[in-house]
Amino acid sequence: MPQADQSFPSEWDKLNAFADGELAPAEQRALAARLATSPEAAETLRGIVRLKQELQGLPAGDAPPLPSFPAASRPVWRRVAAIAAVLVIAATVALTPVLLRQDASESFLAASLAAHEQFAIVPPQPTAMVAPAAAGPVTSELARLGLQPVWQATSATGQVRVGFIGLRGCRLSLHVSPHVEPPPPSDQSARTLAGWNAGGHGYLLIASEMPPARFEIIADFLKALTGEPADKVAPLRTALLNDWRSAQPCLA
Amino acid sequence: MWRDERKASARRARLEREWTRLFRYACALTRDRELAGDAAQEAALRVLTAKSEPADDPAYRRWLYSILRNLLIDQSRLQQRERGTPATEPADWRFDERALSAITVRQALEQLPVAMKEVVVLVDLDGFSYAEAAALIGVPAGTVMSRLSRARAMLLSIIGGANIRVLPNRHAAG
């Protein structure tokens, strides 16, 4: 009977490779000749093949469902959204002189809040989407918590926005500016809003009706994720996951 | 926009075809269904949100498995499992020592070290060639060959197959 820790004869390796069709033609011919004259080797080969067949016949088990990304048909809201987008573009063109008078950082904050309000009031249904690269790692981490990206937008100035919906009804949106931004004013704190800079980007995280303690943990984690080395992120990730498992549903 | 939706739908269908096998591979690497489920789902998310994916199926499968494997390595789960989790205690599989049944094979597979189990899953269960498995794991093809033959010897040892044994040490003819 084979032992796991013994050094193995080369013929055993070759018989296995023969069973897998992985031997070079010359070696294959040589081994085939030996198999023809050695009942012992032939019996061993039959055993290997039988084991392979048993392994191939193993049931795969119950896999969890794929992440929720129903695609296919275009829902009504997307048609409405397309029309709304045209109207927004038209309005933006008309209001450009007004917008240009605003401070750039205020624009980022204001535009992000407005986009979040829109997202929170009329939450779209989950749909297939490609998360923008700027939000890629964040998207993966939030998906681990069951927060799926369901909405995204990129402005003409390069601001990226991604909206997430959680299994417990949470609505969260992340806004990334291509530039460093000043922190949001303190009077915005009631909105469960956090702003920070990392890697030359400005970030705004906004949630609706989320318990502040939970929001704070998520915001701290995302700040670390976007700005800290990986080894500092891991403990925060564990803390966040532990907190999330016992978290109450969002109020929304 | 319509084209994007069709494309997303096709990508999802393609991933669904590999999903069960991908999950099984995750189970082999983590030995924990919950961790495996988390990792496979995160890998799926990365796959579905990737900018592009390989067109031909063999390359697609290698890409898929690589994403999952790299993800587990990044999270150090693989190493932690290797260090911290003792091998599963075998159930009473000796009810019929000669029966090479699915139950005994599955239980024996669970007892293999992760590195051995990984090559068995990749080659025997998922049909990767030695070269493909080697590229995926990041070792020479010869290592896959020897690791696989050791794994099978260990499986047979655990199963106790009376009629199957390793031949005595000898160099192959030629």
Coordinates of C-alpha atoms in Angstrom, one line a residue:
Chain A
M1 CA 0.0 0.0 0.0
P2 CA 1.4 3.4 -0.9
Q3 CA 2.7 5.6 1.9
A4 CA 2.4 9.4 1.6
D5 CA 5.8 10.2 2.8
Q6 CA 7.9 7.7 0.8
S7 CA 10.0 8.7 -2.1
F8 CA 8.1 7.5 -5.2
P9 CA 9.4 5.4 -8.0
S10 CA 9.6 7.1 -11.3
E11 CA 7.5 4.4 -12.8
W12 CA 4.6 5.3 -10.5
D13 CA 4.8 8.9 -11.7
K14 CA 4.9 7.8 -15.3
L15 CA 2.0 5.5 -14.9
N16 CA 0.0 8.4 -13.5
A17 CA 1.1 10.6 -16.3
F18 CA 0.3 7.8 -18.8
A19 CA -3.3 7.6 -17.4
D20 CA -3.6 11.4 -17.8
G21 CA -2.3 11.3 -21.4
E22 CA 0.6 13.6 -20.3
L23 CA 3.6 11.5 -21.4
A24 CA 5.7 12.4 -24.4
P25 CA 5.1 10.1 -27.4
A26 CA 8.4 8.3 -26.9
E27 CA 7.8 7.6 -23.2
Q28 CA 4.3 6.6 -24.0
R29 CA 5.5 4.0 -26.4
A30 CA 8.1 2.7 -24.0
L31 CA 5.6 2.4 -21.2
A32 CA 3.0 0.8 -23.4
A33 CA 5.5 -1.9 -24.3
R34 CA 6.2 -2.5 -20.7
L35 CA 2.5 -2.7 -19.8
A36 CA 2.1 -5.4 -22.4
T37 CA 4.6 -7.6 -20.6
S38 CA 4.0 -6.7 -17.0
P39 CA 0.6 -7.7 -15.5
E40 CA 1.7 -6.0 -12.3
A41 CA 2.2 -2.7 -14.0
A42 CA -1.1 -3.1 -16.0
E43 CA -3.0 -3.8 -12.8
T44 CA -1.6 -0.7 -11.2
L45 CA -2.5 1.4 -14.2
R46 CA -6.1 0.0 -14.0
G47 CA -6.2 1.1 -10.4
I48 CA -5.1 4.6 -11.3
V49 CA -7.7 4.8 -14.0
R50 CA -10.4 3.5 -11.7
L51 CA -9.5 6.1 -9.1
K52 CA -9.6 8.9 -11.7
Q53 CA -13.0 7.7 -12.8
E54 CA -14.3 7.7 -9.3
L55 CA -12.9 11.2 -8.7
Q56 CA -14.5 12.5 -11.9
G57 CA -17.8 11.0 -10.8
L58 CA -17.9 12.9 -7.6
P59 CA -20.8 15.3 -7.3
A60 CA -19.8 18.9 -7.2
G61 CA -21.9 19.8 -4.1
D62 CA -24.2 22.7 -3.5
A63 CA -22.7 25.9 -4.7
P64 CA -24.1 29.2 -3.3
P65 CA -26.0 31.4 -5.8
L66 CA -24.0 33.7 -8.0
P67 CA -24.0 37.3 -6.8
S68 CA -27.3 39.0 -7.7
F69 CA -26.8 40.5 -11.1
P70 CA -29.9 39.9 -13.1
A71 CA -29.4 41.3 -16.6
A72 CA -31.2 40.8 -19.9
S73 CA -34.3 42.9 -20.3
R74 CA -34.2 46.6 -20.0
P75 CA -36.5 47.6 -17.1
V76 CA -38.8 50.6 -17.3
W77 CA -36.8 52.6 -14.9
R78 CA -33.9 52.5 -17.2
R79 CA -35.9 54.0 -20.0
V80 CA -37.1 56.6 -17.6
A81 CA -33.5 57.1 -16.5
A82 CA -32.4 57.5 -20.1
I83 CA -34.9 60.2 -20.7
A84 CA -34.0 61.8 -17.4
A85 CA -30.4 61.8 -18.4
V86 CA -31.2 63.7 -21.6
L87 CA -33.1 66.2 -19.5
V88 CA -30.3 66.5 -17.0
I89 CA -27.8 67.1 -19.8
A90 CA -30.0 69.8 -21.3
A91 CA -30.5 71.4 -17.9
T92 CA -26.7 71.3 -17.3
V93 CA -26.0 73.0 -20.5
A94 CA -28.5 75.7 -19.7
L95 CA -27.2 76.1 -16.2
T96 CA -23.5 75.9 -17.0
P97 CA -22.9 79.7 -16.5
V98 CA -24.5 79.4 -13.0
L99 CA -22.5 76.3 -12.1
L100 CA -19.3 77.8 -13.2
R101 CA -19.7 80.5 -10.6
Q102 CA -19.7 78.0 -7.8
D103 CA -16.7 76.9 -6.0
A104 CA -15.3 73.7 -7.4
S105 CA -15.3 71.8 -4.1
E106 CA -18.8 72.9 -3.3
S107 CA -19.8 71.6 -6.7
F108 CA -18.4 68.2 -5.8
L109 CA -20.2 68.1 -2.5
A110 CA -23.4 69.5 -3.9
A111 CA -23.4 67.3 -6.9
S112 CA -22.7 64.2 -4.8
L113 CA -25.4 65.0 -2.3
A114 CA -27.9 65.6 -5.1
A115 CA -26.9 62.4 -6.9
H116 CA -27.3 60.5 -3.6
E117 CA -30.7 62.0 -2.9
Q118 CA -31.9 61.0 -6.3
F119 CA -30.4 57.5 -5.8
A120 CA -32.0 57.1 -2.3
I121 CA -35.4 58.4 -3.2
V122 CA -35.8 56.4 -6.4
P123 CA -33.6 53.3 -5.9
P124 CA -33.1 51.5 -9.1
Q125 CA -33.4 47.7 -9.3
P126 CA -30.2 45.7 -9.2
T127 CA -28.8 45.3 -12.6
A128 CA -25.6 44.2 -14.4
M129 CA -23.1 46.9 -14.3
V130 CA -19.4 47.5 -14.7
A131 CA -18.0 49.2 -11.7
P132 CA -15.6 52.0 -12.6
A133 CA -12.0 51.3 -12.0
A134 CA -11.7 54.1 -9.4
A135 CA -14.2 52.3 -7.2
G136 CA -13.0 48.8 -8.0
P137 CA -11.5 47.7 -4.6
V138 CA -14.3 49.4 -2.7
T139 CA -16.9 47.6 -4.8
S140 CA -15.3 44.3 -4.0
E141 CA -15.1 45.0 -0.3
L142 CA -18.7 46.2 -0.1
A143 CA -19.9 43.2 -2.1
R144 CA -18.4 41.1 0.7
L145 CA -20.9 42.7 3.0
G146 CA -23.7 42.0 0.6
L147 CA -23.8 45.6 -0.7
Q148 CA -24.2 45.3 -4.5
P149 CA -23.4 48.1 -6.9
V150 CA -26.6 49.0 -8.7
W151 CA -26.0 52.4 -10.1
Q152 CA -23.0 54.3 -11.4
A153 CA -22.3 57.6 -13.1
T154 CA -19.3 59.5 -14.4
S155 CA -19.5 63.2 -14.8
A156 CA -17.9 65.2 -17.5
T157 CA -15.3 66.4 -15.0
G158 CA -14.3 62.9 -14.1
Q159 CA -16.2 62.5 -10.9
V160 CA -17.3 58.9 -10.4
R161 CA -20.3 57.9 -8.4
V162 CA -21.4 54.4 -7.4
G163 CA -24.6 53.5 -5.5
F164 CA -25.0 50.3 -3.5
I165 CA -28.0 48.5 -2.1
G166 CA -27.6 46.1 0.8
L167 CA -29.4 42.9 1.7
R168 CA -30.9 44.8 4.7
G169 CA -32.1 47.7 2.6
C170 CA -29.1 49.9 3.2
R171 CA -28.4 52.6 0.6
L172 CA -24.9 53.8 0.3
S173 CA -23.1 55.8 -2.3
L174 CA -19.5 56.5 -2.9
H175 CA -18.3 59.6 -4.9
V176 CA -14.8 59.9 -6.2
S177 CA -13.3 63.1 -7.4
P178 CA -10.2 63.1 -9.6
H179 CA -8.7 65.8 -7.4
V180 CA -8.1 66.4 -3.7
E181 CA -11.1 68.0 -2.1
P182 CA -11.6 70.0 1.1
P183 CA -13.4 68.1 3.8
P184 CA -17.2 68.5 3.9
P185 CA -18.5 71.1 6.4
S186 CA -19.4 69.8 9.8
D187 CA -23.0 70.7 9.5
Q188 CA -23.3 67.9 6.9
S189 CA -22.6 65.3 9.5
A190 CA -26.3 64.6 10.2
R191 CA -26.5 63.1 6.8
T192 CA -24.2 60.3 7.6
L193 CA -21.6 61.7 5.3
A194 CA -17.8 61.2 5.4
G195 CA -15.2 62.9 3.2
W196 CA -11.5 62.2 2.9
N197 CA -8.5 62.4 0.5
A198 CA -6.2 59.6 -0.6
G199 CA -3.9 58.9 -3.5
G200 CA -4.7 62.3 -5.0
H201 CA -8.4 61.6 -5.1
G202 CA -11.2 63.1 -3.0
Y203 CA -13.8 60.6 -1.6
L204 CA -17.3 61.2 -0.3
L205 CA -19.3 58.4 1.3
I206 CA -23.0 59.1 1.9
A207 CA -25.6 56.8 3.4
S208 CA -29.3 57.2 4.0
E209 CA -30.9 56.4 7.4
M210 CA -28.0 54.1 8.3
P211 CA -27.2 53.8 12.0
P212 CA -24.3 56.3 12.5
A213 CA -22.1 53.8 14.4
R214 CA -22.2 51.4 11.5
F215 CA -21.6 54.1 9.0
E216 CA -18.6 55.2 10.9
I217 CA -17.1 51.7 10.8
I218 CA -17.6 51.5 7.1
A219 CA -16.2 54.9 6.5
D220 CA -13.1 54.2 8.6
F221 CA -12.6 51.0 6.7
L222 CA -12.9 52.6 3.3
K223 CA -10.6 55.4 4.3
A224 CA -8.0 52.7 5.3
L225 CA -8.7 50.7 2.1
T226 CA -8.0 53.7 -0.1
G227 CA -5.1 55.1 1.8
E228 CA -3.3 52.5 4.0
P229 CA -1.1 49.6 3.2
A230 CA -2.8 46.2 2.9
D231 CA -1.6 44.9 6.2
K232 CA -3.3 47.6 8.1
V233 CA -6.6 47.0 6.3
A234 CA -7.0 43.3 7.3
P235 CA -7.8 43.8 11.0
L236 CA -10.3 46.5 10.1
R237 CA -11.9 44.2 7.5
T238 CA -12.3 41.5 10.2
A239 CA -13.8 44.0 12.6
L240 CA -16.2 45.2 10.0
L241 CA -17.3 41.7 9.0
N242 CA -17.9 40.7 12.6
D243 CA -20.0 43.9 13.2
W244 CA -21.9 43.3 10.0
R245 CA -23.1 39.8 10.9
S246 CA -24.9 41.1 13.9
A247 CA -26.0 44.4 12.4
Q248 CA -29.7 45.5 12.4
P249 CA -31.5 46.4 9.2
C250 CA -31.2 49.9 8.0
L251 CA -33.9 52.3 8.8
A252 CA -34.7 53.1 5.2
Chain B
M1 CA -27.0 50.2 -24.1
W2 CA -29.0 47.2 -25.4
R3 CA -25.7 45.6 -26.6
D4 CA -24.2 46.1 -23.1
E5 CA -27.1 44.3 -21.5
R6 CA -26.8 41.4 -23.9
K7 CA -23.1 41.2 -23.3
A8 CA -23.6 41.2 -19.5
S9 CA -26.2 38.5 -19.8
A10 CA -23.9 36.4 -21.9
R11 CA -21.0 36.9 -19.4
R12 CA -23.2 35.8 -16.5
A13 CA -24.4 32.7 -18.4
R14 CA -20.8 31.8 -19.2
L15 CA -19.8 32.2 -15.5
E16 CA -22.8 30.1 -14.4
R17 CA -21.5 27.2 -16.5
E18 CA -18.3 27.2 -14.5
W19 CA -19.8 28.2 -11.2
T20 CA -20.2 24.9 -9.5
R21 CA -16.7 23.8 -10.4
L22 CA -15.3 27.1 -9.3
F23 CA -17.0 26.7 -5.9
R24 CA -15.6 23.2 -5.5
Y25 CA -12.1 24.5 -6.2
A26 CA -12.6 27.2 -3.6
C27 CA -13.8 24.5 -1.1
A28 CA -10.6 22.5 -1.9
L29 CA -8.4 25.4 -1.1
T30 CA -10.2 26.7 2.0
R31 CA -11.7 23.5 3.4
D32 CA -14.5 25.7 4.6
R33 CA -17.8 26.1 2.7
E34 CA -18.5 29.5 4.1
L35 CA -15.1 30.9 3.2
A36 CA -15.3 29.2 -0.1
G37 CA -18.7 30.7 -0.8
D38 CA -17.5 34.2 0.1
A39 CA -14.4 33.8 -2.0
A40 CA -16.2 32.4 -5.0
Q41 CA -18.8 35.1 -4.9
E42 CA -16.2 37.8 -4.7
A43 CA -14.3 36.2 -7.6
A44 CA -17.6 36.2 -9.5
L45 CA -18.1 39.8 -8.8
R46 CA -14.6 40.6 -10.1
V47 CA -15.3 38.5 -13.2
L48 CA -18.6 40.1 -13.9
T49 CA -17.2 43.6 -13.4
A50 CA -14.0 43.1 -15.3
K51 CA -13.5 45.3 -18.3
S52 CA -12.9 42.3 -20.6
E53 CA -12.5 38.6 -20.4
P54 CA -10.7 35.9 -22.5
A55 CA -12.6 34.9 -25.6
D56 CA -11.6 31.3 -25.8
D57 CA -13.0 28.9 -23.2
P58 CA -9.7 27.3 -22.0
A59 CA -8.2 30.7 -21.4
Y60 CA -11.4 31.9 -19.8
R61 CA -11.3 28.9 -17.3
R62 CA -7.6 29.6 -16.4
W63 CA -8.4 33.2 -15.9
L64 CA -11.4 32.4 -13.7
Y65 CA -9.5 30.0 -11.5
S66 CA -6.5 32.4 -11.3
I67 CA -8.8 35.2 -10.0
L68 CA -10.2 32.9 -7.3
R69 CA -6.8 31.5 -6.3
N70 CA -5.1 34.9 -6.2
L71 CA -8.0 36.3 -4.2
L72 CA -7.6 33.6 -1.6
I73 CA -3.8 34.1 -1.5
D74 CA -4.2 37.8 -1.1
Q75 CA -6.5 37.3 1.9
S76 CA -4.0 34.8 3.4
R77 CA -6.8 32.4 3.9
L78 CA -4.9 29.7 2.1
Q79 CA -1.9 30.0 4.4
Q80 CA -4.1 30.3 7.5
R81 CA -5.9 27.1 6.6
E82 CA -2.7 25.3 6.0
R83 CA -1.3 26.4 9.4
G84 CA -4.3 26.4 11.6
T85 CA -6.8 23.7 10.6
P86 CA -6.1 20.1 11.4
A87 CA -7.1 17.6 8.8
T88 CA -10.7 16.6 9.1
E89 CA -11.1 13.5 11.2
P90 CA -12.2 10.7 8.9
A91 CA -15.6 9.2 9.4
D92 CA -15.9 5.5 9.6
W93 CA -15.2 4.7 6.0
R94 CA -14.0 1.2 6.6
F95 CA -17.5 -0.4 6.3
D96 CA -16.3 -2.0 3.1
E97 CA -12.6 -1.7 2.4
R98 CA -12.8 -2.9 -1.1
A99 CA -15.5 -0.5 -2.1
L100 CA -14.0 2.3 -4.0
S101 CA -17.3 4.2 -3.6
A102 CA -17.9 7.9 -4.0
I103 CA -18.2 8.2 -0.2
T104 CA -14.8 6.7 0.5
V105 CA -13.2 8.7 -2.3
R106 CA -14.7 12.0 -1.1
Q107 CA -13.7 11.3 2.4
A108 CA -10.2 10.4 1.4
L109 CA -9.9 13.5 -0.7
E110 CA -10.8 15.7 2.3
Q111 CA -7.8 14.2 4.1
L112 CA -5.2 15.3 1.6
P113 CA -3.0 18.3 2.3
V114 CA -4.3 21.4 0.5
A115 CA -1.5 21.4 -2.1
M116 CA -2.2 17.8 -3.1
K117 CA -5.9 18.2 -3.1
E118 CA -5.6 21.2 -5.3
V119 CA -3.9 19.3 -8.1
V120 CA -6.4 16.5 -7.8
V121 CA -9.3 18.9 -8.1
L122 CA -7.7 20.8 -11.0
V123 CA -6.6 17.7 -13.1
D124 CA -9.0 14.9 -12.2
L125 CA -12.1 16.8 -11.4
D126 CA -11.9 19.9 -13.5
G127 CA -9.9 18.5 -16.5
F128 CA -6.9 20.9 -16.6
S129 CA -3.8 19.6 -18.2
Y130 CA -0.5 19.5 -16.2
A131 CA 0.7 22.6 -18.0
E132 CA -2.5 24.5 -17.3
A133 CA -2.5 23.5 -13.6
A134 CA 1.2 24.4 -13.3
A135 CA 0.6 27.8 -14.8
L136 CA -2.3 28.4 -12.5
I137 CA -0.5 27.3 -9.3
G138 CA 2.8 28.9 -10.4
V139 CA 5.0 25.7 -10.2
P140 CA 6.7 23.7 -13.0
A141 CA 4.7 21.0 -14.8
G142 CA 7.0 18.4 -13.2
T143 CA 5.9 19.5 -9.8
V144 CA 2.3 19.0 -10.7
M145 CA 3.1 15.5 -12.0
S146 CA 4.9 14.4 -8.9
R147 CA 2.4 16.1 -6.6
L148 CA -0.5 14.5 -8.4
S149 CA 1.1 11.0 -8.3
R150 CA 1.8 11.4 -4.6
A151 CA -1.7 12.6 -4.0
R152 CA -3.2 9.6 -5.8
A153 CA -0.9 7.2 -3.8
M154 CA -2.1 8.9 -0.6
L155 CA -5.7 8.6 -1.7
L156 CA -5.2 4.9 -2.4
S157 CA -3.5 4.4 0.9
I158 CA -6.4 6.0 2.7
I159 CA -9.0 4.1 0.8
G160 CA -7.1 0.9 1.4
G161 CA -7.6 -0.4 -2.1
A162 CA -6.4 -4.0 -1.8
N163 CA -5.7 -4.4 -5.5
I164 CA -4.0 -1.2 -6.1
R165 CA -0.5 -0.5 -5.0
V166 CA 2.6 1.4 -6.0
L167 CA 5.1 -0.7 -7.8
P168 CA 8.5 -1.2 -6.2
N169 CA 11.1 1.4 -6.8
R170 CA 12.6 1.1 -10.2
H171 CA 13.6 3.3 -13.1
A172 CA 11.3 3.2 -16.0
A173 CA 12.5 1.3 -19.0
G174 CA 14.5 3.5 -21.4

